[in-house]
């Protein structure tokens, strides 16, 4: 049952729309119970092409409020909610993209009207009404999922479930509470790291207005602890500007312990070896301009809107950031372990997606993917028939069975059609490509976490070398923390099972979500800004799309 005030608002709004659409029908013929929904629906259809049966946000919103006006008072004046929305949009970072010229023109025309004549401008009021609702929803979508959306950008391989809110309900709530700005701000990432990153953006913009930071000469590569050089003064200035070195150390030309620690701090924030040695990669990162860093931060603020809320990640979850080459396991917000990982090479990039650990396989077989078998293993087998034996491979007849071929000497691996019927499988053992542990997680790309016999790659600064799967530096520690004693699987029991050389699959009872993301900028657990190399060139794709929308 509508309240008396709602009936009046509804009747008033219906009358000014009805007069516009059907001028030949007298007001006396209009009754509140004569299918008001149809009249408003007709208006939406005629003016904006919105069919009544369309399940879009606008129609759903008005249907749920019995087509009562949201943004006008009964006298045709914009209400406080409307003024708050306009003010919010005008001060939004994407104001020009949110407020259309059409709405601007309508509001300008509205301000020229005499208050007493407003109810005679039914078409104008109706047009503003709908466009204000669209403005709210567009602003809400930008706050929730970004101006740029992953599905609009080819080649960034982002498949993480987006945040969802019922926007028509949320708009109705904002109007009822008269809290437009509060509800819209509530759609932004409710993550401390997001707001800290925004503060760093302000800092870096200020640094830009002051001329940025100095370029560190290439001769800095030769610096060693205890050296005295004019280059040290330039290096100190560079580190002080980004708060990697305390300003009290500005004076002096000696590359002392304080400067060494400043370089290490810088290296840690940029995913580099924290050895205090200014190598090629460290020098390159020192000399990336402040303008480039500003853009990098801006792009990742947009990416933050693509991430799941902390409340939706689960009590215990795994977070893998590809450009950082790190895996982190959290439990109730606490970091349990951080490990180096090896991710997909540029030619076989690891996609971003969310999933969950179902089980671990101890001493796994490796079923060689078709592309690797065809392009890498088959040519070697054709040249050397002993290759299969040396690498502990066996040939399986068919893809749906596990029937091992006793003799394969007659097979011509240069024949590509052969791979439709036969496949390679590597048996468990020290040289198995998956090592001794494999962590299964459902996904359409056959990506999983696993051990590796190639331990030296974890020591490299840049670790994009795999065929797409993620190699974990300390998989036994990860498994122990995940199971936490389930099924008696502690560190000692796991070691026994590994040493048995038997292949075993153990189900994980607790639900542990996995998020594989691509963030080239973020905030660490100490609130420090992190900036990483765009190893796959995905920042450039987002930047191109964003610039096209901002033109």
PDB file of C-alpha atoms in Angstrom, residues 75-78 107-122 124-125:
ATOM      1  CA  UNK A  75       6.536  21.084  -7.156  1.00  0.00           C
ATOM      2  CA  UNK A  76       8.995  20.073  -9.861  1.00  0.00           C
ATOM      3  CA  UNK A  77      12.108  21.216  -7.985  1.00  0.00           C
ATOM      4  CA  UNK A  78      15.146  18.942  -7.837  1.00  0.00           C
ATOM      5  CA  UNK A 107      20.024  20.920 -16.505  1.00  0.00           C
ATOM      6  CA  UNK A 108      20.982  24.235 -18.090  1.00  0.00           C
ATOM      7  CA  UNK A 109      17.522  24.497 -19.650  1.00  0.00           C
ATOM      8  CA  UNK A 110      15.997  23.528 -16.295  1.00  0.00           C
ATOM      9  CA  UNK A 111      17.810  26.377 -14.466  1.00  0.00           C
ATOM     10  CA  UNK A 112      16.341  28.918 -16.900  1.00  0.00           C
ATOM     11  CA  UNK A 113      12.766  28.001 -16.024  1.00  0.00           C
ATOM     12  CA  UNK A 114      10.656  29.953 -13.575  1.00  0.00           C
ATOM     13  CA  UNK A 115       9.814  27.738 -10.564  1.00  0.00           C
ATOM     14  CA  UNK A 116       6.104  28.327 -11.070  1.00  0.00           C
ATOM     15  CA  UNK A 117       6.335  27.078 -14.656  1.00  0.00           C
ATOM     16  CA  UNK A 118       8.241  23.863 -13.973  1.00  0.00           C
ATOM     17  CA  UNK A 119       5.201  21.579 -13.837  1.00  0.00           C
ATOM     18  CA  UNK A 120       4.327  22.708 -17.338  1.00  0.00           C
ATOM     19  CA  UNK A 121       7.728  21.434 -18.568  1.00  0.00           C
ATOM     20  CA  UNK A 122       6.803  17.801 -18.184  1.00  0.00           C
ATOM     21  CA  UNK A 124      12.011  18.346 -19.611  1.00  0.00           C
ATOM     22  CA  UNK A 125      11.439  17.004 -16.094  1.00  0.00           C
TER      23      UNK A 125
END
